[in-house]
Amino acid sequence: MIIFKKAIPRRTFLRGAGATLALPLIDAMTPALAGNGGPTSPLRIGYIYLPTGRRMDRWLPQSVGTDYAMPPTLEPLAHLRDQFNVLTGLNVVNGKGTHGRPCAAYLTGQAAGKIDHAVGISVDQIIAKQIGHETQLASMELGVDPPEWAFNRVDGLAGYYTSTVSWRTPSTPLPRQINPRKVFERLFGDTDSLDPEAMRRRIEMQTSVLDEVSGRVNRLLGEVGASDRHKLDEYLDSVREIERSIEVAEARTAADEDFAGMGMERPIGIPALYADHAKLMMDMMVLAYQTDMTRVITFMLGHEGSNRNYLELGAKDGHHSLSHHKGKAESIALLEKIELLQSNLLADFFTRMASLDDGDGSLLDNSLIVTGGAHSDSNMHLSTNVPTLVVGRARNRIETGRHIAYDDLPVSNLHLSVMDIAGIAPDEYLTDTTDATGKLPWLAKA
């Protein structure tokens, strides 16, 4: 029997003058949750966007079911194969166009009309609207590419059609936050109860948020059992490591440094290397889920059609330029390096989530994270058979470890399934102009 020194509420915050520290689920919270008669762990929803297509011959499994051979681009995820499903045969039906229209339709199921015409409410925002009141942040919209890099007037549409997949209303696209410091402060410093001057001093003096709440942390560590102390120490180490990474990025940003060979200055606090930037954002996604600060996150690994240069991979041409390889072997090889880099980032992220205890399973067990994009073959601007992974068991609602092949169904049907699993009413999504036709068969358990 586990004996708790003290039972504490799930939504416990340790507050200092210039920082607020949310806590992960620990055993001491379990009695309080059990007393409420509810499940110990909520469902986390996520959408991770893969920009500018994939090399589908290296992404698609060659057989269906559980015994498929892992394709080369997914090889970094091989050790997690029992934690996700590969879905094929899904199309962005209302995404006919080059980059703007497929990206706009990806989470909305709606076709973008005339120049700067409205689209629809995206699935992540419909979910956030219905469950966002239960957490500190209704949703988070994250990315790595600055808005200045967005294709402007591609498909006759404004740049934000390629720089976001989230639409709060049919005419309100939500921008991505790409600055790690701003994300960190939103998680640990952006509350009405804080002293703004104390928070400013903490940032300027590079004082850790953990120093701001050290007394409360030490008291809590003395009140919980050994298992909880271990969990809290691990969590605090993660917070400290992220904070240090942000400080290093801020210190190393030179005012005249070219950002990824794109002819613009690197913003203060943005890591120089793409992988470091993306990993830092994904580490904070883990913390946000772990502490239940939010249950809905969308993250774009790049703008749709982004022409970012991956100089660290030896790619002098931009991603978009490489995607139009015209069969050139050198361009294809560099494109495959980019996609493998992103697969390794995904593997690190999901491995971390799978390692964290979340009460009745791991954090990944209690999550449903759709990973994919609006293009399959970007060389031909194809939005059919788009790359799609469904990662996590969704609190035992999904049987994982499979390749499920569908026969030309809208990817919007997957979004209907996500909403159904999450207990979300789909009325706002199912308009007369959406391309959805019904929930996907075979994905969720009966």
Coordinates of C-alpha atoms in Angstrom, one line a residue:
M1 CA 0.0 0.0 0.0
I2 CA 1.2 3.5 -0.9
I3 CA 1.1 5.8 2.1
F4 CA 0.8 9.5 1.3
K5 CA 2.2 12.1 3.7
K6 CA -0.2 14.6 2.3
A7 CA -2.9 14.6 -0.4
I8 CA -2.8 17.7 -2.7
P9 CA -5.1 18.9 -5.4
R10 CA -4.3 18.1 -9.1
R11 CA -4.3 21.7 -10.1
T12 CA -1.6 22.8 -7.6
F13 CA 0.7 25.8 -8.5
L14 CA 3.8 26.9 -6.6
R15 CA 3.8 30.7 -6.8
G16 CA 6.6 33.2 -6.3
A17 CA 6.6 36.9 -6.9
G18 CA 7.9 36.5 -10.5
A19 CA 7.1 32.9 -11.5
T20 CA 4.4 30.3 -11.2
L21 CA 5.3 26.6 -11.3
A22 CA 2.6 24.1 -12.4
L23 CA 3.2 20.5 -11.2
P24 CA 3.0 17.1 -13.0
L25 CA 0.7 14.4 -11.8
I26 CA 2.2 12.8 -8.7
D27 CA 1.0 10.0 -6.4
A28 CA 0.0 12.5 -3.7
M29 CA -2.6 13.9 -6.0
T30 CA -4.3 10.5 -6.6
P31 CA -6.5 10.4 -3.5
A32 CA -7.9 13.8 -4.3
L33 CA -8.7 12.7 -7.9
A34 CA -10.2 9.4 -6.7
G35 CA -12.4 11.3 -4.3
N36 CA -13.8 13.1 -7.3
G37 CA -14.7 9.8 -8.9
G38 CA -13.0 10.8 -12.2
P39 CA -10.1 9.4 -14.2
T40 CA -6.7 10.3 -13.0
S41 CA -5.5 11.4 -16.4
P42 CA -7.1 13.6 -19.1
L43 CA -6.7 13.0 -22.8
R44 CA -4.2 15.3 -24.6
I45 CA -4.7 16.2 -28.2
G46 CA -2.0 17.3 -30.6
Y47 CA -1.5 18.0 -34.3
I48 CA 2.1 18.1 -35.5
Y49 CA 2.4 19.4 -39.1
L50 CA 5.0 18.0 -41.5
P51 CA 5.6 20.7 -44.2
T52 CA 6.2 20.4 -47.9
G53 CA 5.4 16.7 -48.3
R54 CA 7.4 13.5 -47.9
R55 CA 9.3 11.2 -50.1
M56 CA 6.4 8.7 -50.1
D57 CA 8.4 5.8 -51.4
R58 CA 10.3 6.0 -48.2
W59 CA 7.3 6.7 -46.0
L60 CA 4.6 4.2 -47.0
P61 CA 4.7 0.7 -45.6
Q62 CA 4.5 -2.1 -48.2
S63 CA 2.0 -4.3 -46.2
V64 CA -0.9 -3.7 -43.9
G65 CA -1.6 -4.9 -40.4
T66 CA 1.0 -5.3 -37.6
D67 CA 3.8 -7.0 -39.4
Y68 CA 4.8 -4.3 -41.9
A69 CA 8.4 -3.5 -42.5
M70 CA 9.3 -0.1 -41.1
P71 CA 9.9 2.3 -44.0
P72 CA 13.2 4.3 -44.1
T73 CA 11.8 7.7 -43.1
L74 CA 9.9 6.1 -40.1
E75 CA 12.9 4.0 -39.0
P76 CA 13.8 6.4 -36.1
L77 CA 10.3 5.6 -34.7
A78 CA 10.8 1.8 -35.0
H79 CA 11.2 1.3 -31.2
L80 CA 7.8 3.0 -30.8
R81 CA 5.9 1.0 -33.4
D82 CA 3.5 -0.4 -30.8
Q83 CA 2.6 3.2 -29.9
F84 CA 1.3 4.5 -33.2
N85 CA -0.6 3.7 -36.4
V86 CA 0.3 4.5 -39.9
L87 CA -2.7 5.6 -41.9
T88 CA -2.7 5.7 -45.7
G89 CA -5.3 6.5 -48.4
L90 CA -6.3 9.8 -46.8
N91 CA -6.7 12.9 -49.0
V92 CA -7.0 16.6 -48.4
V93 CA -10.1 16.8 -50.7
N94 CA -10.7 20.5 -50.4
G95 CA -7.0 21.3 -50.7
K96 CA -6.6 21.5 -54.5
G97 CA -3.8 24.0 -55.1
T98 CA -0.1 24.4 -54.6
H99 CA 0.5 25.2 -50.9
G100 CA -2.0 27.8 -49.5
R101 CA -5.2 25.9 -50.2
P102 CA -4.0 22.4 -49.0
C103 CA -2.6 23.9 -45.8
A104 CA -5.8 25.9 -45.1
A105 CA -7.9 22.9 -45.7
Y106 CA -5.8 20.4 -43.6
L107 CA -7.5 21.0 -40.2
T108 CA -10.6 22.8 -41.4
G109 CA -11.9 20.5 -44.2
Q110 CA -12.8 23.7 -46.1
A111 CA -11.8 25.0 -49.5
A112 CA -10.2 28.5 -49.4
G113 CA -12.1 30.7 -51.9
K114 CA -11.2 34.0 -53.4
I115 CA -8.2 36.1 -52.3
D116 CA -8.0 36.2 -48.5
H117 CA -11.4 34.5 -48.3
A118 CA -12.3 32.8 -45.0
V119 CA -11.9 29.1 -44.6
G120 CA -13.5 27.4 -41.5
I121 CA -12.9 26.6 -37.9
S122 CA -10.1 24.1 -37.5
V123 CA -10.5 20.9 -35.5
D124 CA -8.0 21.9 -32.8
Q125 CA -9.9 25.1 -32.1
I126 CA -13.3 23.3 -31.9
I127 CA -11.8 20.9 -29.4
A128 CA -10.2 23.8 -27.5
K129 CA -13.5 25.7 -27.4
Q130 CA -15.2 22.7 -25.7
I131 CA -12.5 21.6 -23.2
G132 CA -10.2 24.6 -22.9
H133 CA -11.9 26.0 -19.9
E134 CA -10.5 23.0 -17.9
T135 CA -6.9 24.2 -18.2
Q136 CA -4.8 27.3 -17.8
L137 CA -4.4 27.6 -21.5
A138 CA -7.1 26.6 -23.9
S139 CA -4.6 25.7 -26.6
M140 CA -1.1 26.5 -27.8
E141 CA -0.1 27.2 -31.4
L142 CA 3.6 26.7 -31.9
G143 CA 6.1 26.7 -34.8
V144 CA 9.7 27.4 -35.8
D145 CA 9.5 29.6 -39.0
P146 CA 9.0 33.4 -38.7
P147 CA 5.9 34.8 -40.4
E148 CA 8.1 36.7 -42.8
W149 CA 9.0 33.4 -44.4
A150 CA 5.5 32.6 -45.4
F151 CA 4.6 32.3 -49.1
N152 CA 2.6 35.4 -49.9
R153 CA -0.1 35.2 -52.6
V154 CA 0.7 31.6 -53.3
D155 CA -2.6 30.2 -54.7
G156 CA -3.7 33.9 -54.7
L157 CA -3.8 33.8 -50.9
A158 CA -2.1 35.8 -48.1
G159 CA 0.9 34.4 -46.3
Y160 CA -0.9 33.2 -43.3
Y161 CA -2.6 30.5 -45.3
T162 CA 0.7 28.7 -45.3
S163 CA 2.0 29.7 -41.9
T164 CA -0.8 28.3 -39.8
V165 CA -3.2 25.4 -39.7
S166 CA -5.3 26.8 -36.8
W167 CA -8.4 29.0 -37.4
R168 CA -10.3 30.2 -34.4
T169 CA -13.1 31.4 -36.6
P170 CA -13.6 31.1 -40.3
S171 CA -11.9 34.5 -40.7
T172 CA -9.4 34.4 -37.8
P173 CA -6.2 32.5 -38.5
L174 CA -4.0 32.0 -35.4
P175 CA -0.3 32.9 -35.6
R176 CA 2.4 30.5 -34.4
Q177 CA 4.6 31.4 -31.4
I178 CA 8.2 30.5 -32.4
N179 CA 10.1 32.2 -29.6
P180 CA 11.1 29.7 -26.9
R181 CA 11.3 32.4 -24.2
K182 CA 7.8 33.6 -24.9
V183 CA 6.5 30.1 -24.7
F184 CA 8.4 29.4 -21.5
E185 CA 7.0 32.6 -19.9
R186 CA 3.5 31.7 -21.0
L187 CA 3.9 28.4 -19.1
F188 CA 5.7 29.7 -16.0
G189 CA 5.3 33.4 -15.8
D190 CA 2.3 34.7 -17.6
T191 CA -0.4 34.8 -14.9
D192 CA -2.4 37.7 -13.5
S193 CA -1.2 36.9 -10.0
L194 CA 2.4 37.7 -10.7
D195 CA 4.3 40.9 -10.0
P196 CA 5.2 42.2 -13.6
E197 CA 8.3 44.0 -12.2
A198 CA 9.5 40.9 -10.3
M199 CA 9.1 38.9 -13.5
R200 CA 11.0 41.4 -15.5
R201 CA 13.8 41.4 -13.0
R202 CA 13.9 37.6 -13.1
I203 CA 14.3 37.5 -16.8
E204 CA 16.9 40.4 -16.9
M205 CA 19.0 38.8 -14.2
Q206 CA 18.6 35.3 -15.6
T207 CA 17.2 34.1 -12.3
S208 CA 15.6 30.7 -12.6
V209 CA 11.9 30.3 -12.1
L210 CA 12.9 27.5 -9.7
D211 CA 14.8 30.0 -7.6
E212 CA 11.6 32.1 -7.3
V213 CA 9.7 29.2 -5.8
S214 CA 12.6 27.3 -4.1
G215 CA 11.1 27.6 -0.6
R216 CA 7.8 26.2 -1.7
V217 CA 9.5 23.4 -3.7
N218 CA 11.6 22.4 -0.7
R219 CA 8.5 22.3 1.5
L220 CA 6.6 20.2 -1.0
L221 CA 9.5 17.7 -1.3
G222 CA 9.4 17.3 2.4
E223 CA 5.7 16.5 2.4
V224 CA 5.5 13.8 -0.3
G225 CA 6.8 10.2 -0.5
A226 CA 10.1 9.0 -2.1
S227 CA 8.4 8.1 -5.4
D228 CA 6.9 11.6 -5.7
R229 CA 10.3 13.2 -4.8
H230 CA 11.9 11.3 -7.7
K231 CA 9.2 12.4 -10.1
L232 CA 9.4 16.0 -9.0
D233 CA 13.2 16.0 -9.2
E234 CA 13.1 14.7 -12.7
Y235 CA 10.5 17.4 -13.7
L236 CA 12.5 20.2 -12.1
D237 CA 15.6 19.0 -13.9
S238 CA 13.7 19.2 -17.2
V239 CA 12.5 22.8 -16.4
R240 CA 16.0 23.9 -15.5
E241 CA 17.5 22.3 -18.6
I242 CA 15.0 24.1 -20.9
E243 CA 15.6 27.4 -19.1
R244 CA 19.4 27.0 -19.6
S245 CA 18.9 26.2 -23.3
I246 CA 16.8 29.3 -23.8
E247 CA 19.5 31.4 -22.0
V248 CA 22.2 30.0 -24.2
A249 CA 20.2 30.8 -27.3
E250 CA 19.6 34.4 -26.1
A251 CA 23.3 34.9 -25.2
R252 CA 24.5 33.5 -28.6
T253 CA 22.2 35.6 -30.8
A254 CA 24.4 38.0 -32.7
A255 CA 22.7 41.2 -34.0
D256 CA 24.0 40.7 -37.5
E257 CA 23.8 37.0 -37.8
D258 CA 22.0 35.7 -40.9
F259 CA 19.1 33.4 -39.9
A260 CA 19.4 30.0 -41.7
G261 CA 20.8 31.7 -44.8
M262 CA 17.4 33.4 -45.4
G263 CA 18.8 37.0 -45.6
M264 CA 17.3 38.2 -42.3
E265 CA 18.6 38.6 -38.8
R266 CA 18.1 35.8 -36.4
P267 CA 15.5 36.9 -33.7
I268 CA 16.8 37.2 -30.2
G269 CA 16.5 33.8 -28.4
I270 CA 16.0 31.6 -31.4
P271 CA 18.6 28.8 -31.5
A272 CA 20.9 28.9 -34.5
L273 CA 20.2 25.3 -35.6
Y274 CA 16.8 24.1 -36.7
A275 CA 17.0 20.9 -34.7
D276 CA 17.9 22.7 -31.5
H277 CA 15.0 25.1 -32.0
A278 CA 12.4 22.4 -32.8
K279 CA 13.6 20.2 -29.9
L280 CA 13.3 23.1 -27.5
M281 CA 9.7 23.8 -28.6
M282 CA 8.8 20.1 -28.3
D283 CA 10.4 19.9 -24.9
M284 CA 8.1 22.6 -23.7
M285 CA 5.1 20.8 -25.3
V286 CA 5.9 17.9 -23.1
L287 CA 5.9 20.1 -20.0
A288 CA 2.6 21.7 -21.0
Y289 CA 1.0 18.3 -21.4
Q290 CA 2.7 16.9 -18.3
T291 CA 1.5 19.7 -16.0
D292 CA -1.9 19.8 -17.7
M293 CA -1.4 23.5 -18.6
T294 CA -3.2 22.7 -21.8
R295 CA -4.6 19.7 -23.5
V296 CA -4.6 21.0 -27.1
I297 CA -1.4 21.9 -29.0
T298 CA -0.7 22.3 -32.7
F299 CA 3.0 22.5 -33.8
M300 CA 4.3 23.2 -37.3
L301 CA 7.7 21.8 -38.1
G302 CA 7.8 24.5 -40.7
H303 CA 5.5 26.6 -42.9
E304 CA 3.9 24.8 -45.7
G305 CA 6.1 25.4 -48.7
S306 CA 8.8 26.9 -46.4
N307 CA 12.1 27.6 -48.3
R308 CA 14.2 27.4 -45.1
N309 CA 17.8 26.4 -45.7
Y310 CA 19.1 23.5 -43.7
L311 CA 22.7 24.6 -43.8
E312 CA 23.7 22.1 -41.1
L313 CA 22.7 19.3 -43.5
G314 CA 24.7 20.7 -46.3
A315 CA 21.6 21.9 -48.1
K316 CA 22.3 25.3 -49.7
D317 CA 19.0 25.3 -51.5
G318 CA 15.8 25.8 -49.5
H319 CA 13.3 23.1 -48.6
H320 CA 10.7 24.1 -51.1
S321 CA 13.3 24.4 -53.9
L322 CA 14.5 20.9 -53.0
S323 CA 11.0 19.5 -53.0
H324 CA 10.8 20.4 -56.7
H325 CA 13.7 18.1 -57.4
K326 CA 12.7 17.1 -60.9
G327 CA 14.4 13.8 -60.3
K328 CA 17.8 15.3 -59.5
A329 CA 19.6 12.8 -57.3
E330 CA 21.5 15.4 -55.2
S331 CA 18.3 17.3 -54.4
I332 CA 16.4 14.1 -53.5
A333 CA 19.2 13.0 -51.2
L334 CA 19.1 16.3 -49.3
L335 CA 15.3 16.2 -49.1
E336 CA 15.6 12.7 -47.5
K337 CA 18.1 14.1 -45.0
I338 CA 15.6 16.8 -44.0
E339 CA 12.8 14.3 -43.6
L340 CA 15.0 12.0 -41.6
L341 CA 16.0 14.9 -39.3
Q342 CA 12.3 15.6 -38.6
S343 CA 11.6 12.0 -38.0
N344 CA 14.4 11.9 -35.4
L345 CA 12.9 14.9 -33.7
L346 CA 9.5 13.2 -33.6
A347 CA 11.1 10.1 -32.1
D348 CA 12.8 12.0 -29.3
F349 CA 9.5 13.8 -28.5
F350 CA 7.4 10.7 -28.4
T351 CA 10.0 8.7 -26.5
R352 CA 10.1 11.3 -23.8
M353 CA 6.3 11.3 -23.6
A354 CA 6.3 7.5 -23.4
S355 CA 8.8 7.6 -20.5
L356 CA 6.7 9.8 -18.2
D357 CA 4.2 8.3 -15.8
D358 CA 0.8 9.8 -16.0
G359 CA -1.2 7.9 -13.4
D360 CA -3.0 5.3 -15.4
G361 CA -0.4 4.8 -18.1
S362 CA 2.3 6.9 -19.7
L363 CA 1.8 10.5 -21.0
L364 CA 1.8 9.1 -24.5
D365 CA -0.7 6.4 -23.6
N366 CA -3.1 9.2 -22.6
S367 CA -2.5 11.2 -25.7
L368 CA -3.7 11.3 -29.3
I369 CA -1.3 13.1 -31.6
V370 CA -1.9 13.3 -35.3
T371 CA 1.3 13.8 -37.2
G372 CA 1.1 14.5 -40.9
G373 CA 0.8 17.1 -43.6
A374 CA -1.3 18.4 -46.5
H375 CA 1.0 17.2 -49.2
S376 CA 2.3 13.8 -50.2
D377 CA 4.4 14.5 -53.3
S378 CA 5.3 18.2 -53.1
N379 CA 7.2 18.0 -56.4
M380 CA 3.8 17.4 -58.1
H381 CA 1.7 19.4 -55.5
L382 CA -0.3 16.2 -54.7
S383 CA -2.6 16.2 -51.7
T384 CA -3.7 12.6 -52.1
N385 CA -2.5 9.8 -49.8
V386 CA -1.0 12.3 -47.5
P387 CA 1.5 11.2 -44.8
T388 CA -0.4 10.4 -41.6
L389 CA 0.5 9.0 -38.2
V390 CA -1.8 8.6 -35.2
V391 CA 0.4 8.4 -32.1
G392 CA -0.7 7.4 -28.7
R393 CA -3.4 5.1 -27.4
A394 CA -5.9 7.9 -26.5
R395 CA -6.5 6.4 -23.0
N396 CA -6.9 2.9 -24.4
R397 CA -9.4 4.0 -27.1
I398 CA -7.1 3.2 -30.0
E399 CA -5.4 -0.1 -30.8
T400 CA -1.9 0.9 -32.0
G401 CA 0.9 -0.9 -33.9
R402 CA -0.9 -1.1 -37.2
H403 CA -0.7 0.1 -40.8
I404 CA -4.3 0.9 -41.7
A405 CA -5.0 1.4 -45.4
Y406 CA -8.1 3.3 -46.4
D407 CA -9.5 3.8 -49.9
D408 CA -9.5 7.5 -50.8
L409 CA -11.2 8.9 -47.8
P410 CA -10.9 12.6 -46.6
V411 CA -8.3 13.3 -43.9
S412 CA -11.2 15.3 -42.3
N413 CA -12.8 11.9 -41.5
L414 CA -9.8 11.4 -39.2
H415 CA -10.6 14.7 -37.5
L416 CA -14.2 13.5 -36.9
S417 CA -12.7 10.4 -35.3
V418 CA -10.4 12.4 -33.0
M419 CA -13.4 14.5 -31.9
D420 CA -15.5 11.4 -31.2
I421 CA -12.7 9.9 -29.2
A422 CA -12.3 13.1 -27.2
G423 CA -16.1 13.4 -26.6
I424 CA -16.3 16.6 -28.7
A425 CA -19.5 17.6 -30.5
P426 CA -18.6 17.9 -34.3
D427 CA -21.4 20.3 -35.3
E428 CA -19.2 23.3 -36.0
Y429 CA -17.0 21.1 -38.2
L430 CA -19.8 19.4 -40.2
T431 CA -20.9 22.4 -42.3
D432 CA -22.4 22.1 -45.8
T433 CA -19.0 22.9 -47.3
T434 CA -16.7 20.5 -45.3
D435 CA -15.2 17.6 -47.2
A436 CA -15.8 15.1 -44.3
T437 CA -18.0 12.1 -45.0
G438 CA -18.0 10.3 -41.6
K439 CA -15.7 8.8 -39.0
L440 CA -12.9 6.5 -40.0
P441 CA -13.6 2.8 -39.6
W442 CA -11.1 0.5 -37.7
L443 CA -9.3 3.3 -35.8
A444 CA -11.0 3.5 -32.5
K445 CA -12.0 0.5 -30.4
A446 CA -15.7 -0.3 -30.4

